Short mmCIF file of C-alpha atoms in Angstrom, two decimals:
data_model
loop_
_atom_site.label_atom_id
_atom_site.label_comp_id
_atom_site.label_asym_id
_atom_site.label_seq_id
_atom_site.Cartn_x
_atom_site.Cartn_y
_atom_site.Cartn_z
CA UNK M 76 -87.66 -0.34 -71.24
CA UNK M 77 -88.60 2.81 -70.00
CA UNK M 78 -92.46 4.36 -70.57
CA UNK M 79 -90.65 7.07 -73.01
CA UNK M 80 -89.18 4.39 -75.47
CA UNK M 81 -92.24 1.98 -74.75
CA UNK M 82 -94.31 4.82 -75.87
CA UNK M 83 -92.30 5.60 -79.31
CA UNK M 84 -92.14 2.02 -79.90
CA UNK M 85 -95.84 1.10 -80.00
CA UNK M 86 -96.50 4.23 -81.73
CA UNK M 87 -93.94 2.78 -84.23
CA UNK M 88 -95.25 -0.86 -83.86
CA UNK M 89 -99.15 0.46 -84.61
CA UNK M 90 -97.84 2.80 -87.81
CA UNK M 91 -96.21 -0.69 -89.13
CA UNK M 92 -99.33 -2.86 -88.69
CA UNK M 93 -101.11 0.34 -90.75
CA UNK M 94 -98.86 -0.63 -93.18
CA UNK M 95 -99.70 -3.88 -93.57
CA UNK M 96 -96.49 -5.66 -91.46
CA UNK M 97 -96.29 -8.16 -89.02
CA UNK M 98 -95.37 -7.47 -85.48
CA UNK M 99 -93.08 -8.98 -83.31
CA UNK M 100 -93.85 -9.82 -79.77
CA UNK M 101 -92.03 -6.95 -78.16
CA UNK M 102 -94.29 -5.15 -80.44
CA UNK M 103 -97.10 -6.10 -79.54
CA UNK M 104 -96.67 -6.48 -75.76
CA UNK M 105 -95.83 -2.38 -75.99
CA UNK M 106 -99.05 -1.77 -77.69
CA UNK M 107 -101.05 -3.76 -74.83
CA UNK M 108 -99.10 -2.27 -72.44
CA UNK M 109 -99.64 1.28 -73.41
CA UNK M 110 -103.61 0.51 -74.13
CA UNK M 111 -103.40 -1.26 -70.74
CA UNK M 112 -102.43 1.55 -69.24
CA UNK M 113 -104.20 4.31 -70.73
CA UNK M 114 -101.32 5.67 -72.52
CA UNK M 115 -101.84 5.65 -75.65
CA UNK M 116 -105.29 7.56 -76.13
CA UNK M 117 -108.63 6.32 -77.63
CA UNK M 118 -107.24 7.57 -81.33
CA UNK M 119 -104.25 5.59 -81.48
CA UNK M 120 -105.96 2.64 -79.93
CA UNK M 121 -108.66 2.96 -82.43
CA UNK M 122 -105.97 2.88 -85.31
CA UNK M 123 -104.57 -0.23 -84.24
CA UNK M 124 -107.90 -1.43 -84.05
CA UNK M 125 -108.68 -0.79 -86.97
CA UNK M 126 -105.44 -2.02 -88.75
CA UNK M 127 -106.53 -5.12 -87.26
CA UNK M 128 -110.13 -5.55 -88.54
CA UNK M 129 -108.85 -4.65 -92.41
CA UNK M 130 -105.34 -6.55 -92.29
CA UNK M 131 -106.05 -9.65 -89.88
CA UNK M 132 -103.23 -11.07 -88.23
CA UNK M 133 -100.76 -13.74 -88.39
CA UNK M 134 -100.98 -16.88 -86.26
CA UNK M 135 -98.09 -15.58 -84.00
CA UNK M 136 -99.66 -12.19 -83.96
CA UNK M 137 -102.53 -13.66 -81.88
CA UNK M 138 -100.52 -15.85 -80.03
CA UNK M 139 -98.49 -13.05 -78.92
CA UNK M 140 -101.19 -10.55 -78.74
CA UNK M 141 -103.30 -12.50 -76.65
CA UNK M 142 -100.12 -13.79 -74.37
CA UNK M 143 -99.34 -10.12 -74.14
CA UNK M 144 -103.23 -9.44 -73.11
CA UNK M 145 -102.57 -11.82 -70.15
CA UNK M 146 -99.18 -10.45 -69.11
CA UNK M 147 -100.26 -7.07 -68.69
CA UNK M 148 -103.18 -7.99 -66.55
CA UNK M 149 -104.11 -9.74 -63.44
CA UNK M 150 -104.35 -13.59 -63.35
CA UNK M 151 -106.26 -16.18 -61.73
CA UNK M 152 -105.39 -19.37 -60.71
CA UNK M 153 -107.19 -22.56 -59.59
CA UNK M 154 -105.96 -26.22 -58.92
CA UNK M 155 -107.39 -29.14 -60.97
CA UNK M 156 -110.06 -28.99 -64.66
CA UNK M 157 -111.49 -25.33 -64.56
CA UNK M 158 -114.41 -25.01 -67.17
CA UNK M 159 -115.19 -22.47 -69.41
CA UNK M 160 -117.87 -21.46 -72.07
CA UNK M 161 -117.55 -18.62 -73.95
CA UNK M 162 -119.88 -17.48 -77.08
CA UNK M 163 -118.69 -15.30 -79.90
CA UNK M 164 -122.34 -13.92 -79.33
CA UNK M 165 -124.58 -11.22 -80.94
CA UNK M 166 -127.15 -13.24 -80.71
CA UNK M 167 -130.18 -11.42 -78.95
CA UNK M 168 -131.99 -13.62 -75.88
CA UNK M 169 -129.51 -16.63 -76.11
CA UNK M 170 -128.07 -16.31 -72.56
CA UNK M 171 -127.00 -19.84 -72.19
CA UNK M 172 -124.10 -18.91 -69.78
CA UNK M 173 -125.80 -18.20 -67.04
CA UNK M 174 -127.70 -22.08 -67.43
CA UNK M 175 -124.23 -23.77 -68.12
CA UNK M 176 -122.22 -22.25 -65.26
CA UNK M 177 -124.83 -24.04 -62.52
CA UNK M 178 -125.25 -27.29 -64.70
CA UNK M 179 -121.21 -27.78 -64.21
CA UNK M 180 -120.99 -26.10 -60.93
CA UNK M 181 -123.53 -28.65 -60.17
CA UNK M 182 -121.36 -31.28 -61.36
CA UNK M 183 -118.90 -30.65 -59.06
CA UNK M 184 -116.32 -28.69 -61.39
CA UNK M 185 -114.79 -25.06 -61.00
CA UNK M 186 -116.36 -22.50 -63.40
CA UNK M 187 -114.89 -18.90 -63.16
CA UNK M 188 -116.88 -17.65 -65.79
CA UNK M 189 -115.98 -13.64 -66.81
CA UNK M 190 -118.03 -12.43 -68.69
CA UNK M 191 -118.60 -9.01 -71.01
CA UNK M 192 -121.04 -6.08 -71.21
CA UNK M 193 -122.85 -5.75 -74.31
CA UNK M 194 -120.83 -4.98 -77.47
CA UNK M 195 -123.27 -5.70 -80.49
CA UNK M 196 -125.87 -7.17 -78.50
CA UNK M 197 -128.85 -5.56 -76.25
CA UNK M 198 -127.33 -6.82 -73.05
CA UNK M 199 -124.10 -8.99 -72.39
CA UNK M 200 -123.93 -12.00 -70.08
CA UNK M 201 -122.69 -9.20 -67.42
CA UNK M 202 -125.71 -7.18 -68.27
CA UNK M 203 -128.13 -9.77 -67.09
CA UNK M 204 -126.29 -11.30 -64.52
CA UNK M 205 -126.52 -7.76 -62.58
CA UNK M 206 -130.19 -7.90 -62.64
CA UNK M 207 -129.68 -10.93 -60.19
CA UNK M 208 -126.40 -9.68 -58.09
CA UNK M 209 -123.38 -7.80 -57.74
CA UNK M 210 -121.20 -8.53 -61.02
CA UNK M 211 -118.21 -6.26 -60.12
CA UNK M 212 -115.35 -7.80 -57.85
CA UNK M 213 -111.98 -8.15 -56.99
CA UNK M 214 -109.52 -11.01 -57.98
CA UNK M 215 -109.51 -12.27 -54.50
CA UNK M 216 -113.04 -11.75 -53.52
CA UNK M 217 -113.55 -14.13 -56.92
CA UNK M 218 -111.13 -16.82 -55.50
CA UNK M 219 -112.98 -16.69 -52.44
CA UNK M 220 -116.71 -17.26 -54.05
CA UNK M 221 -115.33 -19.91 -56.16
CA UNK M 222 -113.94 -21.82 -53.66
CA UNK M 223 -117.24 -21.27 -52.04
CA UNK M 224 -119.36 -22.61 -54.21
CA UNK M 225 -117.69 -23.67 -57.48
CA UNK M 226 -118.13 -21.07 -59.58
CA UNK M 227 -119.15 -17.47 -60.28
CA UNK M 228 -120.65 -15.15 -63.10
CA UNK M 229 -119.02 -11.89 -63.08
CA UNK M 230 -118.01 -8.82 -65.09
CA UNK M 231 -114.16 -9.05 -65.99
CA UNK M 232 -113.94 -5.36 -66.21
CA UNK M 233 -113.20 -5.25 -62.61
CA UNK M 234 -110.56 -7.49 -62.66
CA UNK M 235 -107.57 -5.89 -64.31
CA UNK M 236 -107.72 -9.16 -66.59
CA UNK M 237 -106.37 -8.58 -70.11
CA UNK M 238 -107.52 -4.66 -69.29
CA UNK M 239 -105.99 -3.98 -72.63
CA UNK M 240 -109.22 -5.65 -74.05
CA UNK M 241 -111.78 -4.07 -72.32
CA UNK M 242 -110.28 -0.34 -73.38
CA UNK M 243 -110.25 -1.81 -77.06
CA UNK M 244 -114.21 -2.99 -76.43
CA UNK M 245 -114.59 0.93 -75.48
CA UNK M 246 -113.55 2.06 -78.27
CA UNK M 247 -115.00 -0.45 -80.48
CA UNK M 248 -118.43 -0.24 -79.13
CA UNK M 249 -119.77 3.41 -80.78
CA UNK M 250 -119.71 1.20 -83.73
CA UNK M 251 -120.73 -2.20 -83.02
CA UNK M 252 -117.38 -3.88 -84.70
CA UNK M 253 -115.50 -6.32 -84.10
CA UNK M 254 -112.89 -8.07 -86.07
CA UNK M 255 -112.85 -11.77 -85.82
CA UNK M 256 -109.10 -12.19 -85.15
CA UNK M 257 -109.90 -9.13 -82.09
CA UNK M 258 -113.21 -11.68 -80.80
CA UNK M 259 -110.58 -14.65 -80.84
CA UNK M 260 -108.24 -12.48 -79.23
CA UNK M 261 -110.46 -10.84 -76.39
CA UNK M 262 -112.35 -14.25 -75.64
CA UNK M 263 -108.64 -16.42 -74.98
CA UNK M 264 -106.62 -14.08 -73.24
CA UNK M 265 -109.38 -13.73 -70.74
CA UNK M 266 -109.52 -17.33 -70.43
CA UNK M 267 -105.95 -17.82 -70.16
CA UNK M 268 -105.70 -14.85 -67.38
CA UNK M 269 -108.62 -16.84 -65.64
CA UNK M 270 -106.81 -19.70 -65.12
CA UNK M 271 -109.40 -22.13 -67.57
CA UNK M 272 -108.24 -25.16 -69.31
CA UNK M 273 -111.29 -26.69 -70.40
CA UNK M 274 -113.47 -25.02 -72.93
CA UNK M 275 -115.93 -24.92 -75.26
CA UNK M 276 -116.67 -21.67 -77.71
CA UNK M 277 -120.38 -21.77 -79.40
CA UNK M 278 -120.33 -19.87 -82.80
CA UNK M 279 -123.76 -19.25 -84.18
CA UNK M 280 -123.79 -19.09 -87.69
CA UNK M 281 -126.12 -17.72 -89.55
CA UNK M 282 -127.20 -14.68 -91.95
CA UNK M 283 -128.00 -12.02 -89.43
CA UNK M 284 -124.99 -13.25 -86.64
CA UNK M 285 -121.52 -11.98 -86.62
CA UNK M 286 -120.44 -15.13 -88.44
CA UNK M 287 -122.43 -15.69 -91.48
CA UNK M 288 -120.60 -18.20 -93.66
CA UNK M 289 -119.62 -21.85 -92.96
CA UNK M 290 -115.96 -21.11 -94.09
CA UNK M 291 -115.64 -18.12 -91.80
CA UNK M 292 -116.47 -20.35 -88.75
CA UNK M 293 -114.20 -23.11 -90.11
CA UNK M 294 -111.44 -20.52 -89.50
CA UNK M 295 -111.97 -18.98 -86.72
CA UNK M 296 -112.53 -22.87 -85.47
CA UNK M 297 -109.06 -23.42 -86.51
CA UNK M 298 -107.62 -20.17 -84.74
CA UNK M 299 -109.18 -21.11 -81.62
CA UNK M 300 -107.62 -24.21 -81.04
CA UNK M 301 -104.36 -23.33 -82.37
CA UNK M 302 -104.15 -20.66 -79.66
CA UNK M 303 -105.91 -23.09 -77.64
CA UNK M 304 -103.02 -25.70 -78.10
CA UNK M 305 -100.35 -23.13 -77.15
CA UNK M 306 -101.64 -22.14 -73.88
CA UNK M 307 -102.28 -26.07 -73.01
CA UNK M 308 -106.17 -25.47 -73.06
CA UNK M 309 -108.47 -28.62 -73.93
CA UNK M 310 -111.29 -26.93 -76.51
CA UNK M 311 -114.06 -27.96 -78.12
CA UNK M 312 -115.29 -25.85 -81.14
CA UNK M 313 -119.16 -25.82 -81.56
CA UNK M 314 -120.39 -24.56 -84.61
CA UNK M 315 -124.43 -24.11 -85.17
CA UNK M 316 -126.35 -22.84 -87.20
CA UNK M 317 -128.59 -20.04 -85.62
CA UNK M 318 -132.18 -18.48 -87.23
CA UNK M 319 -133.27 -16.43 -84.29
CA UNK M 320 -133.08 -15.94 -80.50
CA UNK M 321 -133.43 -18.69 -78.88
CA UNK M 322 -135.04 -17.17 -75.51
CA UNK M 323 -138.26 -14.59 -75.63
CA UNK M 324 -136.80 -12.14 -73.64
CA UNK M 325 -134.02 -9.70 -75.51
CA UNK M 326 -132.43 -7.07 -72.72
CA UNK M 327 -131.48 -7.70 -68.94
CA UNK M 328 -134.35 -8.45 -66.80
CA UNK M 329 -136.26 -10.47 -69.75
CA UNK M 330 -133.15 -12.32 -70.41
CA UNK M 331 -132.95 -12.99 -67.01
CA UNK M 332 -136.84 -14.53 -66.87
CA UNK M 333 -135.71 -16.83 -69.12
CA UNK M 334 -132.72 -18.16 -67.48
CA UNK M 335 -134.76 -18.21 -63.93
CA UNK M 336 -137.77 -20.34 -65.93
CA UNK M 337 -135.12 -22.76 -67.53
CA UNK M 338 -133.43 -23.39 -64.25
CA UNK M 339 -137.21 -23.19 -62.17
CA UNK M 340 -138.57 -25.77 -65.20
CA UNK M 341 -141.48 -23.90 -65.44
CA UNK M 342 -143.87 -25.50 -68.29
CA UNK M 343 -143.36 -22.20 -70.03
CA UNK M 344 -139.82 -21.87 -70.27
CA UNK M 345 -138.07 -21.30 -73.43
CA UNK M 346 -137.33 -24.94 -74.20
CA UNK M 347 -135.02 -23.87 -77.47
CA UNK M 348 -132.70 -21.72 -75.01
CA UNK M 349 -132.81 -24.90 -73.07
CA UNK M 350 -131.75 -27.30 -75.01
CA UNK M 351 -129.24 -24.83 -76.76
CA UNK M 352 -127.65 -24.78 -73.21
CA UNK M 353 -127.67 -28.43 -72.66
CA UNK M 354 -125.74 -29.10 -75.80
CA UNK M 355 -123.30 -26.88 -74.43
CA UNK M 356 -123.03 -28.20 -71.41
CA UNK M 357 -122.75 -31.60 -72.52
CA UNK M 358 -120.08 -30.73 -74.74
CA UNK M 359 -117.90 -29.14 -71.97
CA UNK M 360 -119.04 -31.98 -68.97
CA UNK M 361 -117.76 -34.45 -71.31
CA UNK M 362 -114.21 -32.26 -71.83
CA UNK M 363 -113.99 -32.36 -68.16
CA UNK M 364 -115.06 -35.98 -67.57
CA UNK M 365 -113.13 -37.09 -70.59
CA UNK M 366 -109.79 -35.63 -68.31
CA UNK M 367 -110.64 -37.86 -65.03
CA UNK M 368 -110.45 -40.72 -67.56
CA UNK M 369 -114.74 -40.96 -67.09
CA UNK M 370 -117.03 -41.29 -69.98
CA UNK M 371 -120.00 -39.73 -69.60
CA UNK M 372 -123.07 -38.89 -72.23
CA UNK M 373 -123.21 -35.10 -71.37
CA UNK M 374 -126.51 -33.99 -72.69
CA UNK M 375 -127.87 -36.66 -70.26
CA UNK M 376 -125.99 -35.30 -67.09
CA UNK M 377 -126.65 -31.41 -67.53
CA UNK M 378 -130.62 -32.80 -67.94
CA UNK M 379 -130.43 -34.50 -65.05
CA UNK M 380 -128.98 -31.28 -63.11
CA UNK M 381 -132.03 -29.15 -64.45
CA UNK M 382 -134.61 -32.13 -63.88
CA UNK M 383 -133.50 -32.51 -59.91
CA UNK M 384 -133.25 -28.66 -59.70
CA UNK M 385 -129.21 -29.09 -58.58
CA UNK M 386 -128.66 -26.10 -61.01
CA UNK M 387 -131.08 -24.23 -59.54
CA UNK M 388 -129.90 -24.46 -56.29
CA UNK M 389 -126.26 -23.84 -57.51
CA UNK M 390 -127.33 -20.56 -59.25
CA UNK M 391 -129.38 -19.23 -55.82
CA UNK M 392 -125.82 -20.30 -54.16
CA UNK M 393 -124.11 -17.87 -56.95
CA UNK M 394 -126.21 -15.60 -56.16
CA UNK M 395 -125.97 -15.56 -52.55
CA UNK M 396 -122.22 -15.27 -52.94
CA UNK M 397 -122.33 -12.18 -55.46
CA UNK M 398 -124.61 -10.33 -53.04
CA UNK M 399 -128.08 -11.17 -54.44
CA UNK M 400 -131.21 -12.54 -52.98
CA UNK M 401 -131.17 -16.38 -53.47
CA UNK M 402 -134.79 -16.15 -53.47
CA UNK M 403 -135.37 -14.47 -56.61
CA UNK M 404 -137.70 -16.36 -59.23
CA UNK M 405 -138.78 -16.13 -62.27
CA UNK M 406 -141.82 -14.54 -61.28
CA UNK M 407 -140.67 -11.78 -58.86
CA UNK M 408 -138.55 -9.67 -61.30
CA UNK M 409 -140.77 -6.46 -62.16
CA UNK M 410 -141.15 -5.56 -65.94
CA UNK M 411 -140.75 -2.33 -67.26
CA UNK M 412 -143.84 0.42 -66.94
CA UNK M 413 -144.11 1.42 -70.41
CA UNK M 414 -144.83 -1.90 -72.88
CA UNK M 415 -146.69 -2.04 -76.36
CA UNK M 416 -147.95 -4.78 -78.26
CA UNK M 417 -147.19 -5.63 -81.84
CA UNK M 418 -149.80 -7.67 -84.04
CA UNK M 419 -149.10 -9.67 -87.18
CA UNK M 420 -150.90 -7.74 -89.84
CA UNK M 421 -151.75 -10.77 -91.80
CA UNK M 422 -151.82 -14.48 -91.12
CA UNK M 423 -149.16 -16.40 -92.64
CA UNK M 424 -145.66 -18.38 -91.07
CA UNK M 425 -143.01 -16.58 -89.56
CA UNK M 426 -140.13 -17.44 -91.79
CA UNK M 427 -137.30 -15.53 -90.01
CA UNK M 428 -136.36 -12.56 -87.37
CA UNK M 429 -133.22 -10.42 -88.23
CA UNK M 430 -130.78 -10.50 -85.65
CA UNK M 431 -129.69 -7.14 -86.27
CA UNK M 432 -132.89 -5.61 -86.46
CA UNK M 433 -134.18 -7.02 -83.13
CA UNK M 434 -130.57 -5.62 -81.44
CA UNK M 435 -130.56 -1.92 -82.80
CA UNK M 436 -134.75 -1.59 -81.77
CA UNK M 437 -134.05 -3.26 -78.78
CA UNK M 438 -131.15 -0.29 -77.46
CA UNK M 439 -133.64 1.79 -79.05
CA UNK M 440 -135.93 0.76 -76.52
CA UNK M 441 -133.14 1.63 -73.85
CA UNK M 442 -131.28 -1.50 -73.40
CA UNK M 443 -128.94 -2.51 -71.73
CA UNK M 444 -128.69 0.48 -69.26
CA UNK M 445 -132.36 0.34 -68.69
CA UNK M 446 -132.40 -3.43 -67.62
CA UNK M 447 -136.15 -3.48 -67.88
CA UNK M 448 -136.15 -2.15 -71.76
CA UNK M 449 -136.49 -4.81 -74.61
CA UNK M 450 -138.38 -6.76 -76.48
CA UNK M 451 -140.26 -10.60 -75.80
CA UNK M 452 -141.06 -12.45 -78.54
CA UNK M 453 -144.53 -14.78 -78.91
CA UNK M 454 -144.22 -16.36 -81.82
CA UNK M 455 -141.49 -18.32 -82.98
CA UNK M 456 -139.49 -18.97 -86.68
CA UNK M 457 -141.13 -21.28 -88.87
CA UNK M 458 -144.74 -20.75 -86.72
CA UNK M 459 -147.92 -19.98 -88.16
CA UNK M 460 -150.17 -16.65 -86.94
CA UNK M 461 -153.31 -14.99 -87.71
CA UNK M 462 -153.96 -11.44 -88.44
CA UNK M 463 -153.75 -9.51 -85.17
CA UNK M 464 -151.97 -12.17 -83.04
CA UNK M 465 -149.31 -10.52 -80.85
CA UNK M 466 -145.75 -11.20 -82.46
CA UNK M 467 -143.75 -8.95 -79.92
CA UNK M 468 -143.83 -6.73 -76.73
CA UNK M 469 -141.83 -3.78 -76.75
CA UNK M 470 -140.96 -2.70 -73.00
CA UNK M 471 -139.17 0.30 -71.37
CA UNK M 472 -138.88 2.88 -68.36
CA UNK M 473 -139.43 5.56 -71.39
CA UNK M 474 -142.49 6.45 -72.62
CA UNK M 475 -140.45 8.10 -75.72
CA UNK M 476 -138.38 5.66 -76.48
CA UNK M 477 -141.70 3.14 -76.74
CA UNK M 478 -142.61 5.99 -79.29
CA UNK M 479 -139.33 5.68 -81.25
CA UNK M 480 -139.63 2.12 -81.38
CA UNK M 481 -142.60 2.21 -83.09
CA UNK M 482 -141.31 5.20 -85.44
CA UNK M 483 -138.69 3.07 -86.28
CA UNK M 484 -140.70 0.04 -86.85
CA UNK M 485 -141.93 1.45 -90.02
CA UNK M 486 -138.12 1.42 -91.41
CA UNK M 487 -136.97 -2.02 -90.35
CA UNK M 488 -138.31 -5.42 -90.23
CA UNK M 489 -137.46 -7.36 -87.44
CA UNK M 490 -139.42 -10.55 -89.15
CA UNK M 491 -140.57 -11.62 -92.10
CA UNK M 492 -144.53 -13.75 -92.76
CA UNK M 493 -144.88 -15.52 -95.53
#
């Protein structure tokens, strides 16, 4: 098909879907195509988008849209299990990625993991990751590190994988949407073009996440592992519920503390993002293990790589191979100059943060394009504090936006004492 008829017949394809009609895979494939390559404009990519978020699609719809993702894009291919972990995410300080990818590693099993910019969140796994190393490569520059050293943590922007996505993200991101059919659709054709066939999905649930309701999660549990099925993928669904961020760092380089003092086992480490990213883990080690015909108790094995600092030494190798310095802790990442206190202004127990709250104050703050803006958190859900303890610390490069923060502060709560 030439790029004239292409062109009238995604225009076509996107005024049906308006409509309220299913698509067929030639469809589709010319809408990715055209998105793909920046033919068809933010404004016509923005009304498919949004055709999708009201209307939903069909089973085959993300079949094919997400097979049409990969076509249209660059793929990656390695022999034998390849793990994966994706999250639907949203969830502020709950970088768990970038603690799996070294406990498998570590276990001897490929991990490719891609991995997105912020969308909704404060920083993406990307985001933090850069704070660390280089995050932007080519296909064959990622074939080479994983061979290397088993795995990698890198922004899929820079791929050409299921490019059709990231143009959607671009357009998505001014307002912090996201359909759930588009997150299914984004997080497995980037896992099909990157050559995974083991994988687990976390979906936080909870009433300040992107999923909120049990029966939401049930379905988008179901989606995934149809799709799943029909690309030959071995998944495993985990669905938890989710108060609060699990780490005490929200934006790059605090996000990144966290990860370095999980990995370092420092006696301060955020032992909730820990064991958050053990579970995980577990949950894909035994996928992989469950292949080679081995059974295995996972949650014990990924401890075991933390407790003998494997994954630690698997994550300086990452790092080494994206361009970092291996022998960056914990304790040598610098904090932003500008950083205010907040105090409780009575005693009482925390009873919840809003998710949503702690994002938008956090990009307030500057994140994630100033890696050192954000927000750590002192006191947990469900703890008890006195008048004038220290709840939060607001950081950033920006003396103003420390200003705003606290402006806005008097607007929104980003917990609640009781």
């Amino acid at each position: 098909m030439n790029n004239i008829a292409q062109s009238l017949l995604a225009k076509e394809a996107i005024r049906k879907k308006l409509s309220g009609r299913e698509l067929s895979y030639k469809e589709i494939f010319a809408i990715m195509d055209e998105i793909a390559k920046e033919r068809l404009g933010d404004i016509l990519t923005t009304y498919f988008t949004a055709a999708g978020f009201h209307d939903g699609f069909s089973e085959d719809e993300l079949y094919h849209m997400t097979k049409a993702m990969v076509e249209t894009g660059t793929k990656l291919s390695f022999p034998g299990i390849v793990a994966d972990k994706h999250s639907i995410g949203g969830i502020a300080g709950t970088r768990t990625t970038m603690i799996v990818v070294p406990i498998v590693t570590a276990c001897g099993f490929k991990m490719p993991k891609t991995s997105s910019r912020a969308i909704t969140s404060p920083a993406g796994t990307a985001d933090v990751m850069e704070v660390l190393s280089s995050v932007n490569f080519t296909p064959e520059q990622v074939e080479n590190i994983v061979n290397k050293v088993g795995g990698c943590i890198i922004w899929g922007g820079q791929l050409g994988i299921a490019p059709a996505d990231d143009i959607i993200i671009r357009v998505e991101e001014p307002l912090s949407f996201e359909s759930f059919d588009k997150i299914i659709v984004s997080i497995m054709a980037k896992k099909v073009a990157a050559g995974s066939n083991h994988l687990v999905i976390d979906i936080p649930l909870g009433q300040t996440m992107k999923v909120r309701h049990q029966k939401d999660a049930l379905i988008l549990k179901s989606k995934f592992e149809g799709i799943a099925k029909r690309f030959g993928i071995k998944i495993l669904v985990d669905i938890n519920k989710t108060g609060q961020p699990e780490g005490s760092g929200i934006g790059p380089i605090l996000e990144a503390i966290d990860v370095l003092k999980v990995l370092e086992q420092t006696p301060d480490r955020p032992i909730a993002l820990e064991d958050r990213a053990i579970r995980l883990a577990g949950k894909l080690l035994e996928l992989c293990y469950h292949t080679q015909g081995v059974k295995i108790d996972g949650e014990v094995e990924a401890r075991g790589k933390l407790a003998d600092k494997s994954a630690l030494q698997k994550m300086k190798d990452i790092i080494k191979a994206q361009g970092g310095d291996p022998n960056v802790s914990s304790k040598t990442l610098k904090l932003a100059t500008f950083q205010k206190n907040i105090s409780s202004s009575k005693s009482g127990i925390i009873s919840h943060y809003d998710n949503k709250n702690i994002n938008a104050l956090a990009k307030i703050l500057g994140a994630p394009n100033d890696k050192k803006a954000g927000i750590r958190i002192h006191k947990r859900a469900l703890e008890k504090v006195n008048a004038k303890d220290d709840i939060l610390t607001l950081y950033s490069s920006s003396n103003k936006n420390i200003e705003e923060a606290i402006e806005t502060l008097k607007a929104i709560k980003l917990y609640k004492i009781e």
